[in-house]
Amino acid sequence: MIRIGGRLRIVGAAAISTVTIGAVAVFTTSPASAATPIYSEDFSGGLGSFTSTGSVTTSGGSARLAGSRLTDPSITSAPIDLAGYTGVSVSYTRAASGLDAGESFTMAYSADGGAFTTLESNRTAAGAAAFTLPSSVNGRDLRLRFSLDADSVLETLTVDNVLVQGEGTGPTDPPGGSLPPVSDVTRPGPLSVTIDQTSGPGNDGWLVHPSNLGQNGLDHPILVWGPGAGSDPAAYEDMLRQWASHGFVVYSEVSSSSGDYMVDALDWLEGENRRASSPLCQRLDLAEVAFGGHSRGSIGTFDVADDPRLTTTIHVAGGSFDGNGPDNLRRPALYIGGDDDFATSNVRRDYTATRVPVWMNVLRGTDHIMATRNAQHIITAWMRWHLGDEEFRRTTDFLRSGCTFCNLGEVQYKNW
């Protein structure tokens, strides 16, 4: 496409756009051959996978950034997985309005969390733009950022129809992690399960683990799970079995709002990993540990979430009472709520206050009691990602629009 006045016109079989970066005109050509869509966002359901700073709204199927004297607005996409793709291009529509001399909007990209590179920086623009990205982004995680440098709320940038395309079919075989591979996390894993109901520091907890510990040299990641108030591990047996069948060693006992029992349990597991006569001896991966729980178990998890041994925490239908729970978080967190759950307002408040990477799903048709059962497969995938090193789940299952679990409820995530 060539810009003539305010219009973009097609030239031949390739699209060429011209933009101004500083005082230099840059021409970019989008691929003439058919490309495979990798990622798209039309903002019809809000910001989707984008997170925002400053004054940003969505209405009428577009994102609108408004100027401010306090904070320049911006929207940044979650990582877009380019594994298996070459010839990557990005296109979008945009309209800048009211910008004065010295003010501008910017569109930029980043690969694998590196510095952002500007693709377009202008004061006036309207319509579509398309760019072919350098080959250095191939196979990497791509982020897109739109920002506005303007002082007045009447000075705006509107963004819509973001599309990333490439040549290829994406990853064909998911990269392996440390756990036995599975094709479907909604089904039990491949390992048989044993339960010891008189285990733990006080011999009153459940230890749920693969029957053949250490099979094929596997060191088992750890989950310490807190049941909701008034319940015990037996109320979660099917879920504990599900997680253990995927290769996790799971410990659970009656919870409290203090998470000290979780710390004691992890101390005990570390001791069992050292004790020569223990079936857990040298079978645990002490570098891959999660604390998590339902309702009161989630509250207890917040209480000890700053334990340096943790890899992640899991919070189901249990927002902190005072809203200060997220202050303890040091590692990525999973939040689950239900659209018919009285605790969801607290979960949402905690999400707003969370400063670590976080992913939240408010599940449809889910009350307080059913939240864990309805989310057990999400939790399985989350742990296979964070504890089992299955990095492909980052985008496939979680951090992209249209993710595996995005159709189960209202999904939000930030800080990745």
Short mmCIF file of C-alpha atoms in Angstrom, two decimals:
data_model
loop_
_atom_site.label_atom_id
_atom_site.label_comp_id
_atom_site.label_asym_id
_atom_site.label_seq_id
_atom_site.Cartn_x
_atom_site.Cartn_y
_atom_site.Cartn_z
CA MET A 1 0.00 0.00 0.00
CA ILE A 2 1.21 3.54 -0.79
CA ARG A 3 -0.10 6.46 1.18
CA ILE A 4 -1.56 9.18 -1.06
CA GLY A 5 -2.96 11.90 1.08
CA GLY A 6 -4.89 10.04 3.78
CA ARG A 7 -5.50 6.89 1.73
CA LEU A 8 -3.77 3.51 1.48
CA ARG A 9 -3.77 1.94 -1.98
CA ILE A 10 -2.87 -1.56 -3.14
CA VAL A 11 0.08 -1.78 -5.53
CA GLY A 12 0.54 -5.03 -7.48
CA ALA A 13 0.35 -8.20 -5.39
CA ALA A 14 2.18 -6.81 -2.40
CA ALA A 15 1.03 -4.27 0.14
CA ILE A 16 3.41 -1.38 0.81
CA SER A 17 2.90 1.17 3.55
CA THR A 18 4.88 4.28 4.28
CA VAL A 19 5.37 5.61 7.79
CA THR A 20 7.50 8.28 9.32
CA ILE A 21 9.86 7.49 12.15
CA GLY A 22 11.34 10.76 13.22
CA ALA A 23 12.12 12.49 9.93
CA VAL A 24 12.78 9.29 7.99
CA ALA A 25 10.18 7.69 5.70
CA VAL A 26 10.23 3.92 5.99
CA PHE A 27 8.55 1.64 3.44
CA THR A 28 7.57 -1.86 4.45
CA THR A 29 6.17 -4.63 2.29
CA SER A 30 3.76 -7.24 3.54
CA PRO A 31 3.99 -10.75 2.11
CA ALA A 32 2.30 -11.29 -1.23
CA SER A 33 1.73 -15.00 -0.60
CA ALA A 34 -1.04 -16.39 1.55
CA ALA A 35 -0.18 -16.25 5.23
CA THR A 36 -1.45 -18.10 8.28
CA PRO A 37 -3.17 -16.02 10.97
CA ILE A 38 -1.27 -16.38 14.24
CA TYR A 39 -3.00 -13.83 16.45
CA SER A 40 -5.83 -11.33 16.10
CA GLU A 41 -7.63 -8.85 18.32
CA ASP A 42 -10.59 -6.67 17.37
CA PHE A 43 -11.35 -5.42 20.91
CA SER A 44 -15.00 -6.42 20.57
CA GLY A 45 -14.83 -8.05 24.00
CA GLY A 46 -12.63 -5.49 25.73
CA LEU A 47 -8.83 -5.42 25.63
CA GLY A 48 -8.52 -9.19 25.20
CA SER A 49 -4.89 -10.18 25.71
CA PHE A 50 -3.73 -6.56 25.87
CA THR A 51 -3.02 -4.84 29.16
CA SER A 52 -3.20 -1.08 29.58
CA THR A 53 -1.68 1.86 31.40
CA GLY A 54 -3.15 5.34 31.60
CA SER A 55 -6.45 6.38 30.07
CA VAL A 56 -7.59 3.51 27.84
CA THR A 57 -11.17 2.49 27.02
CA THR A 58 -12.82 0.07 24.64
CA SER A 59 -16.07 0.80 22.87
CA GLY A 60 -17.56 0.08 19.48
CA GLY A 61 -15.02 -2.66 18.85
CA SER A 62 -11.83 -0.60 19.19
CA ALA A 63 -9.33 0.52 21.83
CA ARG A 64 -9.12 4.26 22.49
CA LEU A 65 -6.10 5.88 24.14
CA ALA A 66 -6.61 9.42 25.47
CA GLY A 67 -3.86 11.92 26.33
CA SER A 68 -3.02 12.89 29.89
CA ARG A 69 -0.63 15.20 31.71
CA LEU A 70 -0.01 12.45 34.28
CA THR A 71 0.55 9.12 32.53
CA ASP A 72 0.98 8.44 28.83
CA PRO A 73 -1.55 5.76 27.85
CA SER A 74 -0.47 2.51 26.23
CA ILE A 75 -1.70 -1.00 25.47
CA THR A 76 0.68 -3.97 25.33
CA SER A 77 -0.14 -7.46 24.10
CA ALA A 78 0.63 -10.64 25.95
CA PRO A 79 3.43 -12.69 24.36
CA ILE A 80 2.48 -14.07 20.94
CA ASP A 81 4.17 -17.41 20.26
CA LEU A 82 5.90 -17.39 16.86
CA ALA A 83 7.35 -20.90 17.13
CA GLY A 84 7.20 -22.54 13.71
CA TYR A 85 6.59 -19.32 11.78
CA THR A 86 8.68 -17.22 9.39
CA GLY A 87 7.85 -14.18 7.28
CA VAL A 88 5.88 -12.65 10.15
CA SER A 89 3.82 -9.55 9.48
CA VAL A 90 1.63 -7.31 11.63
CA SER A 91 -1.24 -5.13 10.48
CA TYR A 92 -3.79 -2.93 12.22
CA THR A 93 -6.02 0.09 11.72
CA ARG A 94 -5.49 3.31 13.63
CA ALA A 95 -6.71 6.88 13.75
CA ALA A 96 -4.98 9.74 15.56
CA SER A 97 -7.02 12.82 16.43
CA GLY A 98 -6.15 16.28 17.74
CA LEU A 99 -2.43 15.81 18.30
CA ASP A 100 -0.40 19.01 18.41
CA ALA A 101 3.11 19.61 17.13
CA GLY A 102 5.59 17.64 19.23
CA GLU A 103 3.00 15.02 20.17
CA SER A 104 2.80 11.56 18.60
CA PHE A 105 1.55 8.02 18.80
CA THR A 106 3.93 5.05 18.54
CA MET A 107 3.53 1.42 17.58
CA ALA A 108 6.42 -0.86 18.56
CA TYR A 109 7.29 -4.54 18.97
CA SER A 110 9.50 -6.58 21.29
CA ALA A 111 10.90 -10.11 20.98
CA ASP A 112 11.43 -12.39 24.00
CA GLY A 113 10.96 -9.54 26.46
CA GLY A 114 13.68 -7.36 24.94
CA ALA A 115 13.61 -3.65 24.21
CA PHE A 116 10.79 -2.34 22.04
CA THR A 117 11.57 -1.37 18.44
CA THR A 118 9.45 1.33 16.81
CA LEU A 119 7.54 0.44 13.66
CA GLU A 120 5.47 3.60 13.39
CA SER A 121 5.67 7.01 15.08
CA ASN A 122 3.47 9.82 13.79
CA ARG A 123 1.28 12.76 14.72
CA THR A 124 -1.41 12.16 12.10
CA ALA A 125 -2.60 8.89 10.59
CA ALA A 126 -5.82 7.15 9.66
CA GLY A 127 -6.67 3.78 8.14
CA ALA A 128 -4.65 0.60 7.85
CA ALA A 129 -0.95 -0.07 8.26
CA ALA A 130 1.02 -3.26 7.58
CA PHE A 131 4.61 -4.26 8.30
CA THR A 132 6.83 -7.26 7.67
CA LEU A 133 8.92 -7.91 10.75
CA PRO A 134 12.63 -8.81 10.56
CA SER A 135 13.59 -12.46 10.58
CA SER A 136 15.07 -12.00 14.04
CA VAL A 137 11.56 -12.39 15.53
CA ASN A 138 10.99 -15.84 13.96
CA GLY A 139 10.27 -18.51 16.52
CA ARG A 140 10.25 -16.07 19.42
CA ASP A 141 7.65 -14.51 21.73
CA LEU A 142 6.38 -11.27 20.18
CA ARG A 143 4.78 -8.36 22.04
CA LEU A 144 3.05 -5.40 20.43
CA ARG A 145 2.66 -1.99 22.05
CA PHE A 146 0.63 1.07 21.06
CA SER A 147 1.29 4.27 23.02
CA LEU A 148 0.30 7.94 22.91
CA ASP A 149 2.35 10.96 23.95
CA ALA A 150 -0.23 13.75 24.34
CA ASP A 151 -1.47 16.05 27.10
CA SER A 152 -5.23 16.44 26.56
CA VAL A 153 -8.04 13.91 26.89
CA LEU A 154 -9.30 15.31 23.57
CA GLU A 155 -6.13 14.04 21.86
CA THR A 156 -6.64 10.38 21.06
CA LEU A 157 -5.41 7.28 19.28
CA THR A 158 -7.91 4.60 18.24
CA VAL A 159 -6.61 1.10 17.45
CA ASP A 160 -8.49 -1.82 15.91
CA ASN A 161 -8.14 -5.04 13.88
CA VAL A 162 -4.68 -6.09 15.07
CA LEU A 163 -3.51 -9.10 13.07
CA VAL A 164 -0.25 -11.07 13.15
CA GLN A 165 0.37 -13.52 10.30
CA GLY A 166 3.23 -15.74 9.24
CA GLU A 167 4.29 -18.51 6.92
CA GLY A 168 4.26 -21.95 8.49
CA THR A 169 2.02 -24.07 10.66
CA GLY A 170 3.32 -23.28 14.11
CA PRO A 171 4.80 -25.82 16.52
CA THR A 172 3.92 -29.36 15.47
CA ASP A 173 5.22 -31.29 18.47
CA PRO A 174 4.91 -29.42 21.78
CA PRO A 175 8.31 -29.09 23.40
CA GLY A 176 8.62 -31.59 26.17
CA GLY A 177 8.85 -30.86 29.86
CA SER A 178 9.88 -32.95 32.82
CA LEU A 179 6.57 -34.85 33.20
CA PRO A 180 5.21 -37.78 31.18
CA PRO A 181 3.62 -36.16 28.11
CA VAL A 182 -0.16 -35.97 27.72
CA SER A 183 -2.40 -34.87 24.88
CA ASP A 184 -5.39 -33.88 27.01
CA VAL A 185 -5.23 -32.32 30.48
CA THR A 186 -8.95 -32.94 31.02
CA ARG A 187 -8.20 -36.65 31.37
CA PRO A 188 -6.24 -38.41 34.12
CA GLY A 189 -2.53 -38.63 33.52
CA PRO A 190 -0.71 -41.86 32.64
CA LEU A 191 0.45 -42.74 36.18
CA SER A 192 -1.36 -44.89 38.75
CA VAL A 193 -1.91 -43.25 42.13
CA THR A 194 -1.40 -44.20 45.78
CA ILE A 195 -2.94 -42.36 48.77
CA ASP A 196 -1.61 -42.41 52.34
CA GLN A 197 -4.29 -40.86 54.59
CA THR A 198 -2.12 -40.77 57.74
CA SER A 199 0.85 -38.79 56.55
CA GLY A 200 2.58 -35.48 57.08
CA PRO A 201 4.09 -33.71 60.09
CA GLY A 202 1.19 -34.73 62.36
CA ASN A 203 0.21 -37.98 60.65
CA ASP A 204 -3.18 -36.41 59.89
CA GLY A 205 -2.72 -35.35 56.25
CA TRP A 206 -3.09 -37.01 52.89
CA LEU A 207 -0.08 -37.79 50.73
CA VAL A 208 -1.24 -38.47 47.17
CA HIS A 209 1.46 -39.55 44.74
CA PRO A 210 2.28 -41.69 41.69
CA SER A 211 2.48 -45.31 42.79
CA ASN A 212 5.78 -45.89 41.01
CA LEU A 213 7.75 -42.93 42.32
CA GLY A 214 10.79 -41.96 40.29
CA GLN A 215 9.76 -43.95 37.22
CA ASN A 216 12.13 -43.25 34.32
CA GLY A 217 14.17 -40.99 36.57
CA LEU A 218 11.33 -38.52 37.19
CA ASP A 219 11.76 -36.09 40.08
CA HIS A 220 8.22 -35.16 41.10
CA PRO A 221 7.09 -31.53 41.47
CA ILE A 222 5.19 -30.72 44.69
CA LEU A 223 1.75 -29.26 45.41
CA VAL A 224 0.67 -28.46 48.97
CA TRP A 225 -3.13 -28.04 48.86
CA GLY A 226 -5.42 -26.36 51.39
CA PRO A 227 -9.11 -27.43 51.48
CA GLY A 228 -11.90 -24.94 52.13
CA ALA A 229 -13.26 -24.28 55.61
CA GLY A 230 -15.34 -27.14 56.99
CA SER A 231 -13.85 -29.66 54.58
CA ASP A 232 -10.88 -31.98 54.46
CA PRO A 233 -8.76 -33.69 51.78
CA ALA A 234 -11.46 -36.33 51.21
CA ALA A 235 -13.70 -33.65 49.66
CA TYR A 236 -11.06 -33.13 46.95
CA GLU A 237 -10.00 -36.74 46.40
CA ASP A 238 -10.82 -36.89 42.69
CA MET A 239 -8.85 -33.70 42.06
CA LEU A 240 -5.87 -34.78 44.17
CA ARG A 241 -5.83 -38.05 42.23
CA GLN A 242 -5.99 -36.17 38.94
CA TRP A 243 -2.94 -34.08 39.78
CA ALA A 244 -0.93 -37.01 41.13
CA SER A 245 -1.69 -39.05 37.99
CA HIS A 246 0.12 -36.37 35.99
CA GLY A 247 3.26 -36.81 38.09
CA PHE A 248 2.83 -34.40 41.02
CA VAL A 249 3.30 -35.33 44.65
CA VAL A 250 0.38 -33.70 46.46
CA TYR A 251 0.06 -33.14 50.20
CA SER A 252 -3.17 -31.91 51.83
CA GLU A 253 -4.55 -31.49 55.33
CA VAL A 254 -7.30 -29.49 57.02
CA SER A 255 -6.51 -25.84 56.35
CA SER A 256 -6.44 -22.66 58.37
CA SER A 257 -6.32 -18.97 57.44
CA SER A 258 -2.70 -19.05 58.56
CA GLY A 259 -0.53 -20.84 56.07
CA ASP A 260 1.96 -22.06 58.63
CA TYR A 261 0.73 -25.63 58.13
CA MET A 262 1.78 -25.38 54.47
CA VAL A 263 5.29 -24.32 55.43
CA ASP A 264 5.45 -27.18 57.97
CA ALA A 265 4.29 -29.60 55.27
CA LEU A 266 6.97 -28.46 52.84
CA ASP A 267 9.59 -28.74 55.59
CA TRP A 268 8.37 -32.30 56.19
CA LEU A 269 8.51 -33.16 52.48
CA GLU A 270 12.07 -31.86 52.28
CA GLY A 271 12.94 -34.10 55.23
CA GLU A 272 11.29 -37.11 53.57
CA ASN A 273 13.28 -36.43 50.43
CA ARG A 274 16.44 -36.82 52.55
CA ARG A 275 15.32 -39.74 54.74
CA ALA A 276 16.75 -42.95 53.34
CA SER A 277 13.82 -45.15 54.43
CA SER A 278 11.13 -42.85 53.01
CA PRO A 279 9.39 -43.78 49.75
CA LEU A 280 9.93 -40.13 48.78
CA CYS A 281 13.69 -40.28 49.26
CA GLN A 282 15.39 -38.50 46.36
CA ARG A 283 12.14 -38.58 44.40
CA LEU A 284 11.04 -34.94 44.79
CA ASP A 285 11.90 -31.88 42.72
CA LEU A 286 12.35 -29.34 45.48
CA ALA A 287 12.91 -26.57 42.93
CA GLU A 288 9.33 -26.97 41.59
CA VAL A 289 6.85 -26.27 44.39
CA ALA A 290 3.34 -24.80 44.52
CA PHE A 291 1.09 -23.81 47.40
CA GLY A 292 -2.59 -23.57 46.60
CA GLY A 293 -6.04 -23.97 47.96
CA HIS A 294 -9.77 -23.42 47.84
CA SER A 295 -11.52 -20.71 49.85
CA ARG A 296 -9.81 -20.73 53.27
CA GLY A 297 -7.00 -22.75 51.69
CA SER A 298 -6.43 -19.88 49.27
CA ILE A 299 -6.35 -17.38 52.12
CA GLY A 300 -3.73 -19.49 53.90
CA THR A 301 -1.76 -19.61 50.67
CA PHE A 302 -1.66 -15.81 50.51
CA ASP A 303 -0.37 -15.80 54.10
CA VAL A 304 2.82 -17.70 53.19
CA ALA A 305 3.15 -16.83 49.50
CA ASP A 306 6.47 -15.09 50.16
CA ASP A 307 8.17 -18.42 50.99
CA PRO A 308 11.30 -18.34 48.77
CA ARG A 309 10.94 -22.03 47.89
CA LEU A 310 7.76 -21.48 45.87
CA THR A 311 7.50 -21.49 42.09
CA THR A 312 3.83 -20.46 41.90
CA THR A 313 0.66 -20.13 43.98
CA ILE A 314 -2.92 -21.14 43.17
CA HIS A 315 -5.96 -19.33 44.58
CA VAL A 316 -9.45 -20.75 44.02
CA ALA A 317 -12.58 -18.91 45.21
CA GLY A 318 -10.62 -17.34 48.04
CA GLY A 319 -9.73 -13.69 47.81
CA SER A 320 -7.96 -12.21 50.80
CA PHE A 321 -10.30 -10.63 53.36
CA ASP A 322 -8.41 -7.34 53.73
CA GLY A 323 -7.17 -7.06 50.14
CA ASN A 324 -3.54 -7.22 51.28
CA GLY A 325 -2.93 -10.85 50.31
CA PRO A 326 -1.24 -9.98 46.99
CA ASP A 327 1.45 -8.05 48.91
CA ASN A 328 3.00 -11.40 49.83
CA LEU A 329 3.15 -12.76 46.29
CA ARG A 330 6.61 -13.19 44.80
CA ARG A 331 5.90 -15.67 41.99
CA PRO A 332 3.29 -16.06 39.22
CA ALA A 333 -0.21 -16.66 40.56
CA LEU A 334 -3.36 -18.36 39.26
CA TYR A 335 -6.73 -16.92 40.35
CA ILE A 336 -10.01 -18.81 39.84
CA GLY A 337 -13.44 -17.42 40.65
CA GLY A 338 -17.02 -18.22 39.74
CA ASP A 339 -19.74 -16.01 38.33
CA ASP A 340 -22.11 -17.29 41.06
CA ASP A 341 -19.60 -17.17 43.92
CA PHE A 342 -19.84 -14.71 46.82
CA ALA A 343 -16.02 -14.61 47.08
CA THR A 344 -15.44 -13.39 43.52
CA SER A 345 -15.53 -9.69 44.45
CA ASN A 346 -12.54 -10.29 46.72
CA VAL A 347 -10.80 -12.31 43.99
CA ARG A 348 -11.25 -9.39 41.58
CA ARG A 349 -9.93 -6.94 44.17
CA ASP A 350 -6.87 -9.10 44.69
CA TYR A 351 -6.31 -9.30 40.93
CA THR A 352 -6.33 -5.50 40.69
CA ALA A 353 -3.74 -5.25 43.47
CA THR A 354 -1.48 -8.03 42.16
CA ARG A 355 1.94 -6.93 40.92
CA VAL A 356 3.39 -10.32 39.93
CA PRO A 357 2.40 -12.15 36.73
CA VAL A 358 -1.18 -13.33 37.22
CA TRP A 359 -3.90 -15.12 35.22
CA MET A 360 -7.53 -15.06 36.33
CA ASN A 361 -10.62 -16.88 35.09
CA VAL A 362 -14.08 -16.18 36.51
CA LEU A 363 -15.81 -19.38 35.41
CA ARG A 364 -19.32 -19.35 34.03
CA GLY A 365 -21.99 -21.36 35.83
CA THR A 366 -19.77 -21.82 38.87
CA ASP A 367 -20.50 -21.27 42.55
CA HIS A 368 -18.19 -21.32 45.56
CA ILE A 369 -18.33 -25.07 46.11
CA MET A 370 -17.80 -26.11 42.49
CA ALA A 371 -14.93 -23.71 41.71
CA THR A 372 -12.09 -26.18 42.25
CA ARG A 373 -13.77 -29.07 40.46
CA ASN A 374 -14.66 -26.89 37.47
CA ALA A 375 -11.10 -25.54 37.37
CA GLN A 376 -9.15 -28.73 38.06
CA HIS A 377 -8.03 -29.06 34.43
CA ILE A 378 -6.91 -25.42 34.37
CA ILE A 379 -4.89 -26.12 37.51
CA THR A 380 -3.42 -29.25 35.90
CA ALA A 381 -2.26 -27.28 32.85
CA TRP A 382 -0.99 -24.41 35.03
CA MET A 383 1.16 -26.80 37.07
CA ARG A 384 2.40 -28.64 33.98
CA TRP A 385 3.52 -25.22 32.70
CA HIS A 386 5.04 -23.77 35.86
CA LEU A 387 6.23 -26.91 37.64
CA GLY A 388 6.62 -29.31 34.72
CA ASP A 389 8.41 -26.89 32.34
CA GLU A 390 5.91 -27.27 29.49
CA GLU A 391 6.55 -23.82 28.10
CA PHE A 392 4.26 -24.30 25.10
CA ARG A 393 1.31 -23.96 27.50
CA ARG A 394 2.23 -20.32 28.09
CA THR A 395 0.47 -19.21 24.93
CA THR A 396 -1.52 -22.28 23.89
CA ASP A 397 -3.39 -22.62 27.19
CA PHE A 398 -3.11 -19.20 28.82
CA LEU A 399 -1.52 -16.08 27.37
CA ARG A 400 -3.29 -15.42 24.10
CA SER A 401 -6.75 -14.58 22.89
CA GLY A 402 -8.60 -17.80 22.13
CA CYS A 403 -6.49 -19.76 24.64
CA THR A 404 -7.52 -23.30 25.59
CA PHE A 405 -9.40 -22.16 28.69
CA CYS A 406 -10.55 -18.73 27.56
CA ASN A 407 -14.00 -19.97 26.57
CA LEU A 408 -14.81 -21.17 30.09
CA GLY A 409 -15.36 -17.74 31.59
CA GLU A 410 -14.04 -14.20 31.90
CA VAL A 411 -10.25 -14.24 31.49
CA GLN A 412 -7.82 -11.50 32.46
CA TYR A 413 -4.05 -11.52 32.85
CA LYS A 414 -1.23 -9.00 33.32
CA ASN A 415 2.43 -8.42 34.18
CA TRP A 416 3.81 -11.17 31.92
#
